Amino acid sequence: MCDKRAWLSPAKLNLFLYITGRRADGYHNLQTLFQFIDYSDSLYFDRRQDDKICLQTEFTLVPHDDNLIIKSANMLLTYMRQSQADFRPPFGIDITIDKKLPMGGGLGGGSSNAATTLIALNQLWQLGLSTPVLMQIGQKLGADVPIFIFGLSAFAQGIGDELVAIDVPEKWYLVVKPNVEIATAKIFNAPSLKRDSVTRRIDELLTTPFNNDCEPTVRALYPQIDDLINRLSQFAPTRLTGTGSCIFSECNTQEQAMQLQQHLAGEDVVCFIAKGINQLCR
Ligand SMILES: C[C@](O)(CO)[C@H](O)COP(=O)(O)OP(=O)(O)OC[C@H]1O[C@@H](n2ccc(N)nc2=O)[C@H](O)[C@@H]1O
Ligand SMILES: Nc1ncnc2c1ncn2[C@@H]1O[C@H](COP(=O)(O)OP(=O)(O)OP(=O)(O)O)[C@@H](O)[C@H]1O
Protein backbone atom coordinates (compact mmCIF):
# COMPACT_ATOMS: atom_id res chain seq x y z
CA MET A 1 0.00 0.00 0.00
CA CYS A 2 1.66 3.28 -0.99
CA ASP A 3 -1.01 5.70 0.01
CA LYS A 4 -4.13 5.21 2.09
CA ARG A 5 -5.33 8.77 1.94
CA ALA A 6 -8.44 9.87 0.08
CA TRP A 7 -7.61 12.25 -2.75
CA LEU A 8 -10.63 14.52 -3.07
CA SER A 9 -12.08 15.22 -6.47
CA PRO A 10 -14.63 18.01 -6.05
CA ALA A 11 -17.40 19.37 -8.24
CA LYS A 12 -17.55 22.78 -9.88
CA LEU A 13 -20.38 25.14 -10.62
CA ASN A 14 -20.43 27.61 -13.51
CA LEU A 15 -21.79 30.66 -11.67
CA PHE A 16 -22.20 32.30 -15.06
CA LEU A 17 -21.50 30.99 -18.55
CA TYR A 18 -21.59 33.01 -21.76
CA ILE A 19 -20.78 31.65 -25.22
CA THR A 20 -19.05 34.25 -27.34
CA GLY A 21 -18.48 32.28 -30.54
CA ARG A 22 -17.76 28.99 -32.24
CA ARG A 23 -14.23 28.14 -33.37
CA ALA A 24 -13.20 26.42 -36.58
CA ASP A 25 -12.56 23.18 -34.65
CA GLY A 26 -16.17 23.15 -33.41
CA TYR A 27 -15.33 24.15 -29.84
CA HIS A 28 -16.93 27.25 -28.38
CA ASN A 29 -15.29 30.27 -26.79
CA LEU A 30 -16.68 30.96 -23.36
CA GLN A 31 -16.63 33.44 -20.54
CA THR A 32 -17.39 31.58 -17.36
CA LEU A 33 -16.94 31.87 -13.60
CA PHE A 34 -15.88 28.60 -11.96
CA GLN A 35 -16.62 27.99 -8.30
CA PHE A 36 -15.68 24.74 -6.54
CA ILE A 37 -18.01 23.23 -3.96
CA ASP A 38 -17.21 20.99 -1.01
CA TYR A 39 -18.90 17.95 -2.49
CA SER A 40 -16.43 15.44 -3.87
CA ASP A 41 -15.60 12.00 -5.13
CA SER A 42 -12.76 10.30 -3.24
CA LEU A 43 -9.97 8.51 -5.09
CA TYR A 44 -7.55 5.99 -3.55
CA PHE A 45 -4.20 5.00 -5.08
CA ASP A 46 -2.61 1.70 -3.99
CA ARG A 47 0.80 0.48 -5.07
CA ARG A 48 0.93 -2.66 -7.23
CA GLN A 49 3.80 -5.14 -7.55
CA ASP A 50 3.79 -4.84 -11.37
CA ASP A 51 3.67 -1.65 -13.48
CA LYS A 52 -0.01 -1.79 -14.54
CA ILE A 53 -2.55 0.96 -13.88
CA CYS A 54 -5.94 -0.51 -13.08
CA LEU A 55 -9.21 1.09 -12.09
CA GLN A 56 -10.70 -1.37 -9.62
CA THR A 57 -14.10 0.32 -9.36
CA GLU A 58 -16.53 -0.70 -12.06
CA PHE A 59 -18.43 1.99 -13.97
CA THR A 60 -21.43 0.30 -15.58
CA LEU A 61 -21.61 2.67 -18.55
CA VAL A 62 -17.94 3.52 -19.11
CA PRO A 63 -15.46 0.88 -20.38
CA HIS A 64 -12.26 0.68 -18.29
CA ASP A 65 -9.95 2.22 -20.90
CA ASP A 66 -12.42 5.04 -21.71
CA ASN A 67 -12.61 6.15 -18.11
CA LEU A 68 -11.06 9.58 -17.68
CA ILE A 69 -9.10 8.24 -14.69
CA ILE A 70 -7.32 5.69 -16.90
CA LYS A 71 -7.09 8.07 -19.86
CA SER A 72 -5.38 10.69 -17.72
CA ALA A 73 -2.87 8.16 -16.33
CA ASN A 74 -2.08 7.01 -19.89
CA MET A 75 -1.79 10.62 -21.06
CA LEU A 76 0.73 11.27 -18.28
CA LEU A 77 2.76 8.20 -19.32
CA THR A 78 2.71 9.37 -22.96
CA TYR A 79 3.94 12.80 -21.90
CA MET A 80 6.76 11.30 -19.84
CA ARG A 81 7.81 8.99 -22.71
CA GLN A 82 8.00 11.96 -25.08
CA SER A 83 10.80 13.43 -22.97
CA GLN A 84 12.37 10.13 -21.80
CA ALA A 85 11.85 7.34 -24.33
CA ASP A 86 12.67 4.63 -21.76
CA PHE A 87 10.45 6.10 -19.01
CA ARG A 88 8.81 3.51 -16.79
CA PRO A 89 6.65 4.39 -13.77
CA PRO A 90 8.37 3.36 -10.51
CA PHE A 91 5.40 1.13 -9.66
CA GLY A 92 1.91 0.30 -10.92
CA ILE A 93 -1.23 1.57 -9.25
CA ASP A 94 -4.67 0.22 -8.36
CA ILE A 95 -7.17 3.06 -8.31
CA THR A 96 -10.53 2.93 -6.55
CA ILE A 97 -13.12 5.63 -6.38
CA ASP A 98 -16.01 6.43 -4.08
CA LYS A 99 -18.20 8.13 -6.70
CA LYS A 100 -20.63 10.70 -5.31
CA LEU A 101 -20.80 13.20 -8.18
CA PRO A 102 -23.63 12.49 -10.61
CA MET A 103 -22.48 11.88 -14.19
CA GLY A 104 -23.72 14.05 -17.04
CA GLY A 105 -24.72 16.68 -14.51
CA GLY A 106 -22.54 19.63 -15.52
CA LEU A 107 -20.60 19.32 -12.25
CA GLY A 108 -17.41 18.31 -14.05
CA GLY A 109 -17.02 15.02 -12.18
CA GLY A 110 -15.13 13.15 -14.90
CA SER A 111 -12.81 16.11 -15.50
CA SER A 112 -12.22 16.45 -11.78
CA ASN A 113 -11.34 12.73 -11.52
CA ALA A 114 -8.84 13.19 -14.39
CA ALA A 115 -7.26 16.20 -12.67
CA THR A 116 -7.00 14.43 -9.32
CA THR A 117 -5.36 11.43 -11.00
CA LEU A 118 -2.75 13.62 -12.71
CA ILE A 119 -1.96 15.45 -9.47
CA ALA A 120 -1.79 12.25 -7.41
CA LEU A 121 0.42 10.31 -9.87
CA ASN A 122 2.75 13.29 -10.27
CA GLN A 123 3.20 13.26 -6.50
CA LEU A 124 3.28 9.49 -5.88
CA TRP A 125 5.71 8.83 -8.73
CA GLN A 126 7.71 11.94 -7.80
CA LEU A 127 7.70 13.24 -11.39
CA GLY A 128 8.16 16.87 -10.38
CA LEU A 129 5.88 18.26 -13.12
CA SER A 130 4.68 21.83 -12.54
CA THR A 131 1.03 22.86 -12.31
CA PRO A 132 1.10 24.55 -15.78
CA VAL A 133 2.51 21.37 -17.34
CA LEU A 134 -0.16 19.22 -15.66
CA MET A 135 -2.80 21.68 -16.92
CA GLN A 136 -1.46 21.34 -20.47
CA ILE A 137 -1.65 17.55 -20.25
CA GLY A 138 -5.14 17.78 -18.72
CA GLN A 139 -6.48 20.06 -21.42
CA LYS A 140 -6.07 17.29 -23.99
CA LEU A 141 -8.56 15.23 -21.97
CA GLY A 142 -11.27 17.89 -21.75
CA ALA A 143 -11.90 21.62 -21.54
CA ASP A 144 -12.89 21.38 -17.87
CA VAL A 145 -9.79 19.51 -16.66
CA PRO A 146 -7.37 22.49 -16.29
CA ILE A 147 -9.54 24.34 -13.74
CA PHE A 148 -9.42 21.36 -11.38
CA ILE A 149 -5.61 21.30 -11.59
CA PHE A 150 -5.42 25.09 -11.18
CA GLY A 151 -7.31 24.61 -7.91
CA LEU A 152 -8.53 28.20 -7.45
CA SER A 153 -11.94 29.61 -8.31
CA ALA A 154 -11.43 31.45 -11.55
CA PHE A 155 -12.77 33.50 -14.40
CA ALA A 156 -12.19 31.49 -17.57
CA GLN A 157 -12.05 32.40 -21.23
CA GLY A 158 -10.97 30.56 -24.38
CA ILE A 159 -12.61 27.14 -24.33
CA GLY A 160 -12.61 27.41 -20.55
CA ASP A 161 -8.87 26.95 -20.14
CA GLU A 162 -7.53 30.53 -19.88
CA LEU A 163 -7.83 31.10 -16.17
CA VAL A 164 -7.56 34.08 -13.85
CA ALA A 165 -8.00 33.34 -10.13
CA ILE A 166 -10.82 35.27 -8.53
CA ASP A 167 -12.28 35.20 -5.03
CA VAL A 168 -16.04 34.90 -5.06
CA PRO A 169 -18.31 34.93 -2.00
CA GLU A 170 -18.36 31.32 -0.72
CA LYS A 171 -22.13 30.86 -0.66
CA TRP A 172 -24.21 27.83 0.20
CA TYR A 173 -25.82 25.96 -2.67
CA LEU A 174 -28.70 23.57 -3.00
CA VAL A 175 -27.66 21.46 -6.01
CA VAL A 176 -30.41 19.49 -7.71
CA LYS A 177 -29.84 16.69 -10.22
CA PRO A 178 -33.02 15.99 -12.19
CA ASN A 179 -33.57 12.44 -13.37
CA VAL A 180 -31.74 13.02 -16.66
CA GLU A 181 -28.12 12.98 -17.86
CA ILE A 182 -27.12 15.48 -20.53
CA ALA A 183 -24.20 14.95 -22.91
CA THR A 184 -22.22 18.19 -23.16
CA ALA A 185 -21.81 17.80 -26.95
CA LYS A 186 -25.60 17.59 -27.43
CA ILE A 187 -26.10 21.08 -26.02
CA PHE A 188 -23.07 22.60 -27.77
CA ASN A 189 -24.42 21.19 -31.06
CA ALA A 190 -28.02 22.32 -30.53
CA PRO A 191 -29.18 24.66 -33.33
CA SER A 192 -31.03 26.88 -30.83
CA LEU A 193 -27.94 27.48 -28.63
CA LYS A 194 -27.10 31.15 -28.08
CA ARG A 195 -23.49 31.51 -29.26
CA ASP A 196 -23.21 35.25 -29.84
CA SER A 197 -22.81 36.83 -26.42
CA VAL A 198 -20.70 39.97 -26.53
CA THR A 199 -17.26 39.55 -24.95
CA ARG A 200 -17.25 41.64 -21.78
CA ARG A 201 -14.72 42.65 -19.15
CA ILE A 202 -14.70 40.69 -15.91
CA ASP A 203 -15.65 43.74 -13.80
CA GLU A 204 -18.74 44.26 -15.95
CA LEU A 205 -19.66 40.56 -15.82
CA LEU A 206 -19.36 40.48 -12.03
CA THR A 207 -21.74 43.42 -11.62
CA THR A 208 -24.37 42.20 -14.10
CA PRO A 209 -26.96 39.56 -13.07
CA PHE A 210 -25.43 36.10 -13.75
CA ASN A 211 -26.80 33.92 -16.57
CA ASN A 212 -25.96 30.74 -18.45
CA ASP A 213 -26.37 30.83 -22.26
CA CYS A 214 -27.04 27.06 -22.29
CA GLU A 215 -30.05 27.42 -20.03
CA PRO A 216 -32.78 28.42 -22.54
CA THR A 217 -31.85 25.49 -24.81
CA VAL A 218 -31.75 23.01 -21.91
CA ARG A 219 -35.04 24.28 -20.46
CA ALA A 220 -36.73 23.93 -23.86
CA LEU A 221 -35.44 20.36 -24.29
CA TYR A 222 -36.11 19.19 -20.71
CA PRO A 223 -39.44 20.37 -19.21
CA GLN A 224 -38.53 18.90 -15.79
CA ILE A 225 -35.53 21.25 -15.59
CA ASP A 226 -37.64 24.21 -16.71
CA ASP A 227 -40.20 23.45 -14.01
CA LEU A 228 -37.58 23.05 -11.27
CA ILE A 229 -35.87 26.35 -12.14
CA ASN A 230 -39.25 28.15 -12.21
CA ARG A 231 -40.21 26.82 -8.80
CA LEU A 232 -36.90 27.25 -6.98
CA SER A 233 -36.37 30.74 -8.45
CA GLN A 234 -39.33 31.94 -6.36
CA PHE A 235 -37.16 31.44 -3.26
CA ALA A 236 -33.53 31.87 -4.38
CA PRO A 237 -31.53 32.68 -7.53
CA THR A 238 -31.43 29.38 -9.44
CA ARG A 239 -29.46 28.52 -12.58
CA LEU A 240 -28.06 25.69 -14.66
CA THR A 241 -24.40 24.64 -14.25
CA GLY A 242 -22.45 23.97 -17.46
CA THR A 243 -24.67 22.25 -19.99
CA GLY A 244 -26.73 20.69 -17.17
CA SER A 245 -28.50 18.70 -16.06
CA CYS A 246 -27.83 19.99 -12.53
CA ILE A 247 -29.23 23.27 -11.32
CA PHE A 248 -28.16 25.18 -8.23
CA SER A 249 -29.90 27.64 -5.93
CA GLU A 250 -27.72 30.24 -4.28
CA CYS A 251 -28.28 30.66 -0.53
CA ASN A 252 -26.67 32.85 2.11
CA THR A 253 -26.84 30.22 4.84
CA GLN A 254 -26.94 26.45 5.21
CA GLU A 255 -30.32 26.79 6.96
CA GLN A 256 -31.78 28.60 3.95
CA ALA A 257 -30.54 25.80 1.67
CA MET A 258 -32.08 23.18 3.98
CA GLN A 259 -35.43 24.97 3.96
CA LEU A 260 -35.34 25.16 0.19
CA GLN A 261 -34.59 21.43 -0.04
CA GLN A 262 -37.85 20.71 1.78
CA HIS A 263 -39.77 22.00 -1.25
CA LEU A 264 -38.42 19.01 -3.20
CA ALA A 265 -39.34 16.30 -0.67
CA GLY A 266 -40.65 13.17 -2.38
CA GLU A 267 -39.66 14.29 -5.89
CA ASP A 268 -37.74 12.23 -8.46
CA VAL A 269 -34.49 14.21 -8.05
CA VAL A 270 -31.21 13.80 -6.21
CA CYS A 271 -30.15 16.86 -4.25
CA PHE A 272 -27.43 17.90 -1.88
CA ILE A 273 -26.26 20.99 -0.05
CA ALA A 274 -22.69 22.22 -0.47
CA LYS A 275 -20.61 25.28 0.27
CA GLY A 276 -18.55 27.18 -2.27
CA ILE A 277 -14.77 26.93 -1.83
CA ASN A 278 -12.28 29.19 -3.55
CA GLN A 279 -9.15 27.15 -2.95
CA LEU A 280 -8.73 23.39 -3.14
CA CYS A 281 -6.47 21.76 -0.55
CA ARG A 282 -4.20 19.22 -2.21
C1 LIG B 1 -19.81 23.22 -20.34
C2 LIG B 1 -18.57 23.17 -19.49
O1 LIG B 1 -18.69 22.19 -18.48
C3 LIG B 1 -18.40 24.52 -18.80
O2 LIG B 1 -17.47 24.46 -17.76
C4 LIG B 1 -17.35 22.85 -20.32
O3 LIG B 1 -17.19 23.79 -21.33
C5 LIG B 1 -17.37 21.44 -20.90
O4 LIG B 1 -16.12 20.89 -20.69
P1 LIG B 1 -15.83 19.34 -20.92
O5 LIG B 1 -16.98 18.51 -20.48
O6 LIG B 1 -14.47 19.07 -20.35
O7 LIG B 1 -15.81 19.30 -22.49
P2 LIG B 1 -14.98 18.39 -23.49
O8 LIG B 1 -14.97 16.99 -22.99
O9 LIG B 1 -13.68 19.07 -23.79
O10 LIG B 1 -15.91 18.50 -24.78
C6 LIG B 1 -17.14 17.84 -24.91
C7 LIG B 1 -17.84 18.43 -26.12
O11 LIG B 1 -18.38 19.70 -25.74
C8 LIG B 1 -18.18 20.65 -26.77
N1 LIG B 1 -17.47 21.82 -26.22
C9 LIG B 1 -16.82 21.74 -25.03
C10 LIG B 1 -16.21 22.86 -24.49
C11 LIG B 1 -16.24 24.06 -25.23
N2 LIG B 1 -15.65 25.17 -24.77
N3 LIG B 1 -16.87 24.10 -26.43
C12 LIG B 1 -17.49 23.01 -26.93
O12 LIG B 1 -18.07 23.07 -28.00
C13 LIG B 1 -17.47 19.96 -27.89
O13 LIG B 1 -18.49 19.58 -28.80
C14 LIG B 1 -16.90 18.71 -27.27
O14 LIG B 1 -16.92 17.66 -28.19
N1 LIG C 1 -14.31 9.07 -14.08
C1 LIG C 1 -15.42 9.46 -14.72
N2 LIG C 1 -16.43 10.01 -14.02
C2 LIG C 1 -17.54 10.45 -14.66
N3 LIG C 1 -17.74 10.33 -15.99
C3 LIG C 1 -16.77 9.80 -16.73
C4 LIG C 1 -15.58 9.34 -16.12
N4 LIG C 1 -14.82 8.87 -17.10
C5 LIG C 1 -15.49 9.01 -18.24
N5 LIG C 1 -16.67 9.57 -18.04
C6 LIG C 1 -17.65 9.91 -19.10
O1 LIG C 1 -17.79 11.33 -19.13
C7 LIG C 1 -19.16 11.71 -19.22
C8 LIG C 1 -19.36 13.06 -18.56
O2 LIG C 1 -19.24 12.85 -17.18
P1 LIG C 1 -19.16 14.03 -16.12
O3 LIG C 1 -19.54 13.48 -14.79
O4 LIG C 1 -17.84 14.69 -16.20
O5 LIG C 1 -20.31 14.96 -16.67
P2 LIG C 1 -20.48 16.47 -16.61
O6 LIG C 1 -20.33 16.91 -15.19
O7 LIG C 1 -21.73 16.81 -17.31
O8 LIG C 1 -19.24 17.02 -17.42
P3 LIG C 1 -18.88 18.53 -17.76
O9 LIG C 1 -19.49 19.46 -16.80
O10 LIG C 1 -17.38 18.48 -17.67
O11 LIG C 1 -19.40 18.68 -19.13
C9 LIG C 1 -19.91 10.56 -18.54
O12 LIG C 1 -21.21 10.44 -19.02
C10 LIG C 1 -19.04 9.35 -18.87
O13 LIG C 1 -19.45 8.77 -20.09
Coordinates of C-alpha atoms and ligand atoms in Angstrom, one line a residue:
M1 CA 0.0 0.0 0.0
C2 CA 1.7 3.3 -1.0
D3 CA -1.0 5.7 0.0
K4 CA -4.1 5.2 2.1
R5 CA -5.3 8.8 1.9
A6 CA -8.4 9.9 0.1
W7 CA -7.6 12.2 -2.7
L8 CA -10.6 14.5 -3.1
S9 CA -12.1 15.2 -6.5
P10 CA -14.6 18.0 -6.1
A11 CA -17.4 19.4 -8.2
K12 CA -17.5 22.8 -9.9
L13 CA -20.4 25.1 -10.6
N14 CA -20.4 27.6 -13.5
L15 CA -21.8 30.7 -11.7
F16 CA -22.2 32.3 -15.1
L17 CA -21.5 31.0 -18.6
Y18 CA -21.6 33.0 -21.8
I19 CA -20.8 31.6 -25.2
T20 CA -19.0 34.2 -27.3
G21 CA -18.5 32.3 -30.5
R22 CA -17.8 29.0 -32.2
R23 CA -14.2 28.1 -33.4
A24 CA -13.2 26.4 -36.6
D25 CA -12.6 23.2 -34.6
G26 CA -16.2 23.1 -33.4
Y27 CA -15.3 24.1 -29.8
H28 CA -16.9 27.3 -28.4
N29 CA -15.3 30.3 -26.8
L30 CA -16.7 31.0 -23.4
Q31 CA -16.6 33.4 -20.5
T32 CA -17.4 31.6 -17.4
L33 CA -16.9 31.9 -13.6
F34 CA -15.9 28.6 -12.0
Q35 CA -16.6 28.0 -8.3
F36 CA -15.7 24.7 -6.5
I37 CA -18.0 23.2 -4.0
D38 CA -17.2 21.0 -1.0
Y39 CA -18.9 17.9 -2.5
S40 CA -16.4 15.4 -3.9
D41 CA -15.6 12.0 -5.1
S42 CA -12.8 10.3 -3.2
L43 CA -10.0 8.5 -5.1
Y44 CA -7.6 6.0 -3.6
F45 CA -4.2 5.0 -5.1
D46 CA -2.6 1.7 -4.0
R47 CA 0.8 0.5 -5.1
R48 CA 0.9 -2.7 -7.2
Q49 CA 3.8 -5.1 -7.6
D50 CA 3.8 -4.8 -11.4
D51 CA 3.7 -1.7 -13.5
K52 CA 0.0 -1.8 -14.5
I53 CA -2.5 1.0 -13.9
C54 CA -5.9 -0.5 -13.1
L55 CA -9.2 1.1 -12.1
Q56 CA -10.7 -1.4 -9.6
T57 CA -14.1 0.3 -9.4
E58 CA -16.5 -0.7 -12.1
F59 CA -18.4 2.0 -14.0
T60 CA -21.4 0.3 -15.6
L61 CA -21.6 2.7 -18.6
V62 CA -17.9 3.5 -19.1
P63 CA -15.5 0.9 -20.4
H64 CA -12.3 0.7 -18.3
D65 CA -10.0 2.2 -20.9
D66 CA -12.4 5.0 -21.7
N67 CA -12.6 6.2 -18.1
L68 CA -11.1 9.6 -17.7
I69 CA -9.1 8.2 -14.7
I70 CA -7.3 5.7 -16.9
K71 CA -7.1 8.1 -19.9
S72 CA -5.4 10.7 -17.7
A73 CA -2.9 8.2 -16.3
N74 CA -2.1 7.0 -19.9
M75 CA -1.8 10.6 -21.1
L76 CA 0.7 11.3 -18.3
L77 CA 2.8 8.2 -19.3
T78 CA 2.7 9.4 -23.0
Y79 CA 3.9 12.8 -21.9
M80 CA 6.8 11.3 -19.8
R81 CA 7.8 9.0 -22.7
Q82 CA 8.0 12.0 -25.1
S83 CA 10.8 13.4 -23.0
Q84 CA 12.4 10.1 -21.8
A85 CA 11.8 7.3 -24.3
D86 CA 12.7 4.6 -21.8
F87 CA 10.5 6.1 -19.0
R88 CA 8.8 3.5 -16.8
P89 CA 6.7 4.4 -13.8
P90 CA 8.4 3.4 -10.5
F91 CA 5.4 1.1 -9.7
G92 CA 1.9 0.3 -10.9
I93 CA -1.2 1.6 -9.2
D94 CA -4.7 0.2 -8.4
I95 CA -7.2 3.1 -8.3
T96 CA -10.5 2.9 -6.5
I97 CA -13.1 5.6 -6.4
D98 CA -16.0 6.4 -4.1
K99 CA -18.2 8.1 -6.7
K100 CA -20.6 10.7 -5.3
L101 CA -20.8 13.2 -8.2
P102 CA -23.6 12.5 -10.6
M103 CA -22.5 11.9 -14.2
G104 CA -23.7 14.0 -17.0
G105 CA -24.7 16.7 -14.5
G106 CA -22.5 19.6 -15.5
L107 CA -20.6 19.3 -12.3
G108 CA -17.4 18.3 -14.1
G109 CA -17.0 15.0 -12.2
G110 CA -15.1 13.1 -14.9
S111 CA -12.8 16.1 -15.5
S112 CA -12.2 16.5 -11.8
N113 CA -11.3 12.7 -11.5
A114 CA -8.8 13.2 -14.4
A115 CA -7.3 16.2 -12.7
T116 CA -7.0 14.4 -9.3
T117 CA -5.4 11.4 -11.0
L118 CA -2.7 13.6 -12.7
I119 CA -2.0 15.4 -9.5
A120 CA -1.8 12.2 -7.4
L121 CA 0.4 10.3 -9.9
N122 CA 2.7 13.3 -10.3
Q123 CA 3.2 13.3 -6.5
L124 CA 3.3 9.5 -5.9
W125 CA 5.7 8.8 -8.7
Q126 CA 7.7 11.9 -7.8
L127 CA 7.7 13.2 -11.4
G128 CA 8.2 16.9 -10.4
L129 CA 5.9 18.3 -13.1
S130 CA 4.7 21.8 -12.5
T131 CA 1.0 22.9 -12.3
P132 CA 1.1 24.6 -15.8
V133 CA 2.5 21.4 -17.3
L134 CA -0.2 19.2 -15.7
M135 CA -2.8 21.7 -16.9
Q136 CA -1.5 21.3 -20.5
I137 CA -1.7 17.5 -20.2
G138 CA -5.1 17.8 -18.7
Q139 CA -6.5 20.1 -21.4
K140 CA -6.1 17.3 -24.0
L141 CA -8.6 15.2 -22.0
G142 CA -11.3 17.9 -21.7
A143 CA -11.9 21.6 -21.5
D144 CA -12.9 21.4 -17.9
V145 CA -9.8 19.5 -16.7
P146 CA -7.4 22.5 -16.3
I147 CA -9.5 24.3 -13.7
F148 CA -9.4 21.4 -11.4
I149 CA -5.6 21.3 -11.6
F150 CA -5.4 25.1 -11.2
G151 CA -7.3 24.6 -7.9
L152 CA -8.5 28.2 -7.4
S153 CA -11.9 29.6 -8.3
A154 CA -11.4 31.4 -11.5
F155 CA -12.8 33.5 -14.4
A156 CA -12.2 31.5 -17.6
Q157 CA -12.1 32.4 -21.2
G158 CA -11.0 30.6 -24.4
I159 CA -12.6 27.1 -24.3
G160 CA -12.6 27.4 -20.5
D161 CA -8.9 26.9 -20.1
E162 CA -7.5 30.5 -19.9
L163 CA -7.8 31.1 -16.2
V164 CA -7.6 34.1 -13.9
A165 CA -8.0 33.3 -10.1
I166 CA -10.8 35.3 -8.5
D167 CA -12.3 35.2 -5.0
V168 CA -16.0 34.9 -5.1
P169 CA -18.3 34.9 -2.0
E170 CA -18.4 31.3 -0.7
K171 CA -22.1 30.9 -0.7
W172 CA -24.2 27.8 0.2
Y173 CA -25.8 26.0 -2.7
L174 CA -28.7 23.6 -3.0
V175 CA -27.7 21.5 -6.0
V176 CA -30.4 19.5 -7.7
K177 CA -29.8 16.7 -10.2
P178 CA -33.0 16.0 -12.2
N179 CA -33.6 12.4 -13.4
V180 CA -31.7 13.0 -16.7
E181 CA -28.1 13.0 -17.9
I182 CA -27.1 15.5 -20.5
A183 CA -24.2 14.9 -22.9
T184 CA -22.2 18.2 -23.2
A185 CA -21.8 17.8 -27.0
K186 CA -25.6 17.6 -27.4
I187 CA -26.1 21.1 -26.0
F188 CA -23.1 22.6 -27.8
N189 CA -24.4 21.2 -31.1
A190 CA -28.0 22.3 -30.5
P191 CA -29.2 24.7 -33.3
S192 CA -31.0 26.9 -30.8
L193 CA -27.9 27.5 -28.6
K194 CA -27.1 31.2 -28.1
R195 CA -23.5 31.5 -29.3
D196 CA -23.2 35.2 -29.8
S197 CA -22.8 36.8 -26.4
V198 CA -20.7 40.0 -26.5
T199 CA -17.3 39.5 -24.9
R200 CA -17.3 41.6 -21.8
R201 CA -14.7 42.7 -19.1
I202 CA -14.7 40.7 -15.9
D203 CA -15.7 43.7 -13.8
E204 CA -18.7 44.3 -16.0
L205 CA -19.7 40.6 -15.8
L206 CA -19.4 40.5 -12.0
T207 CA -21.7 43.4 -11.6
T208 CA -24.4 42.2 -14.1
P209 CA -27.0 39.6 -13.1
F210 CA -25.4 36.1 -13.8
N211 CA -26.8 33.9 -16.6
N212 CA -26.0 30.7 -18.5
D213 CA -26.4 30.8 -22.3
C214 CA -27.0 27.1 -22.3
E215 CA -30.1 27.4 -20.0
P216 CA -32.8 28.4 -22.5
T217 CA -31.8 25.5 -24.8
V218 CA -31.7 23.0 -21.9
R219 CA -35.0 24.3 -20.5
A220 CA -36.7 23.9 -23.9
L221 CA -35.4 20.4 -24.3
Y222 CA -36.1 19.2 -20.7
P223 CA -39.4 20.4 -19.2
Q224 CA -38.5 18.9 -15.8
I225 CA -35.5 21.3 -15.6
D226 CA -37.6 24.2 -16.7
D227 CA -40.2 23.4 -14.0
L228 CA -37.6 23.0 -11.3
I229 CA -35.9 26.3 -12.1
N230 CA -39.2 28.1 -12.2
R231 CA -40.2 26.8 -8.8
L232 CA -36.9 27.3 -7.0
S233 CA -36.4 30.7 -8.4
Q234 CA -39.3 31.9 -6.4
F235 CA -37.2 31.4 -3.3
A236 CA -33.5 31.9 -4.4
P237 CA -31.5 32.7 -7.5
T238 CA -31.4 29.4 -9.4
R239 CA -29.5 28.5 -12.6
L240 CA -28.1 25.7 -14.7
T241 CA -24.4 24.6 -14.2
G242 CA -22.4 24.0 -17.5
T243 CA -24.7 22.2 -20.0
G244 CA -26.7 20.7 -17.2
S245 CA -28.5 18.7 -16.1
C246 CA -27.8 20.0 -12.5
I247 CA -29.2 23.3 -11.3
F248 CA -28.2 25.2 -8.2
S249 CA -29.9 27.6 -5.9
E250 CA -27.7 30.2 -4.3
C251 CA -28.3 30.7 -0.5
N252 CA -26.7 32.9 2.1
T253 CA -26.8 30.2 4.8
Q254 CA -26.9 26.5 5.2
E255 CA -30.3 26.8 7.0
Q256 CA -31.8 28.6 3.9
A257 CA -30.5 25.8 1.7
M258 CA -32.1 23.2 4.0
Q259 CA -35.4 25.0 4.0
L260 CA -35.3 25.2 0.2
Q261 CA -34.6 21.4 0.0
Q262 CA -37.9 20.7 1.8
H263 CA -39.8 22.0 -1.3
L264 CA -38.4 19.0 -3.2
A265 CA -39.3 16.3 -0.7
G266 CA -40.6 13.2 -2.4
E267 CA -39.7 14.3 -5.9
D268 CA -37.7 12.2 -8.5
V269 CA -34.5 14.2 -8.0
V270 CA -31.2 13.8 -6.2
C271 CA -30.2 16.9 -4.3
F272 CA -27.4 17.9 -1.9
I273 CA -26.3 21.0 0.0
A274 CA -22.7 22.2 -0.5
K275 CA -20.6 25.3 0.3
G276 CA -18.5 27.2 -2.3
I277 CA -14.8 26.9 -1.8
N278 CA -12.3 29.2 -3.5
Q279 CA -9.1 27.1 -3.0
L280 CA -8.7 23.4 -3.1
C281 CA -6.5 21.8 -0.6
R282 CA -4.2 19.2 -2.2
Ligands
LIG1 C1 -19.8 23.2 -20.3 C2 -18.6 23.2 -19.5 O1 -18.7 22.2 -18.5 C3 -18.4 24.5 -18.8 O2 -17.5 24.5 -17.8 C4 -17.3 22.9 -20.3 O3 -17.2 23.8 -21.3 C5 -17.4 21.4 -20.9 O4 -16.1 20.9 -20.7 P1 -15.8 19.3 -20.9 O5 -17.0 18.5 -20.5 O6 -14.5 19.1 -20.3 O7 -15.8 19.3 -22.5 P2 -15.0 18.4 -23.5 O8 -15.0 17.0 -23.0 O9 -13.7 19.1 -23.8 O10 -15.9 18.5 -24.8 C6 -17.1 17.8 -24.9 C7 -17.8 18.4 -26.1 O11 -18.4 19.7 -25.7 C8 -18.2 20.7 -26.8 N1 -17.5 21.8 -26.2 C9 -16.8 21.7 -25.0 C10 -16.2 22.9 -24.5 C11 -16.2 24.1 -25.2 N2 -15.6 25.2 -24.8 N3 -16.9 24.1 -26.4 C12 -17.5 23.0 -26.9 O12 -18.1 23.1 -28.0 C13 -17.5 20.0 -27.9 O13 -18.5 19.6 -28.8 C14 -16.9 18.7 -27.3 O14 -16.9 17.7 -28.2
LIG2 N1 -14.3 9.1 -14.1 C1 -15.4 9.5 -14.7 N2 -16.4 10.0 -14.0 C2 -17.5 10.4 -14.7 N3 -17.7 10.3 -16.0 C3 -16.8 9.8 -16.7 C4 -15.6 9.3 -16.1 N4 -14.8 8.9 -17.1 C5 -15.5 9.0 -18.2 N5 -16.7 9.6 -18.0 C6 -17.6 9.9 -19.1 O1 -17.8 11.3 -19.1 C7 -19.2 11.7 -19.2 C8 -19.4 13.1 -18.6 O2 -19.2 12.8 -17.2 P1 -19.2 14.0 -16.1 O3 -19.5 13.5 -14.8 O4 -17.8 14.7 -16.2 O5 -20.3 15.0 -16.7 P2 -20.5 16.5 -16.6 O6 -20.3 16.9 -15.2 O7 -21.7 16.8 -17.3 O8 -19.2 17.0 -17.4 P3 -18.9 18.5 -17.8 O9 -19.5 19.5 -16.8 O10 -17.4 18.5 -17.7 O11 -19.4 18.7 -19.1 C9 -19.9 10.6 -18.5 O12 -21.2 10.4 -19.0 C10 -19.0 9.4 -18.9 O13 -19.5 8.8 -20.1

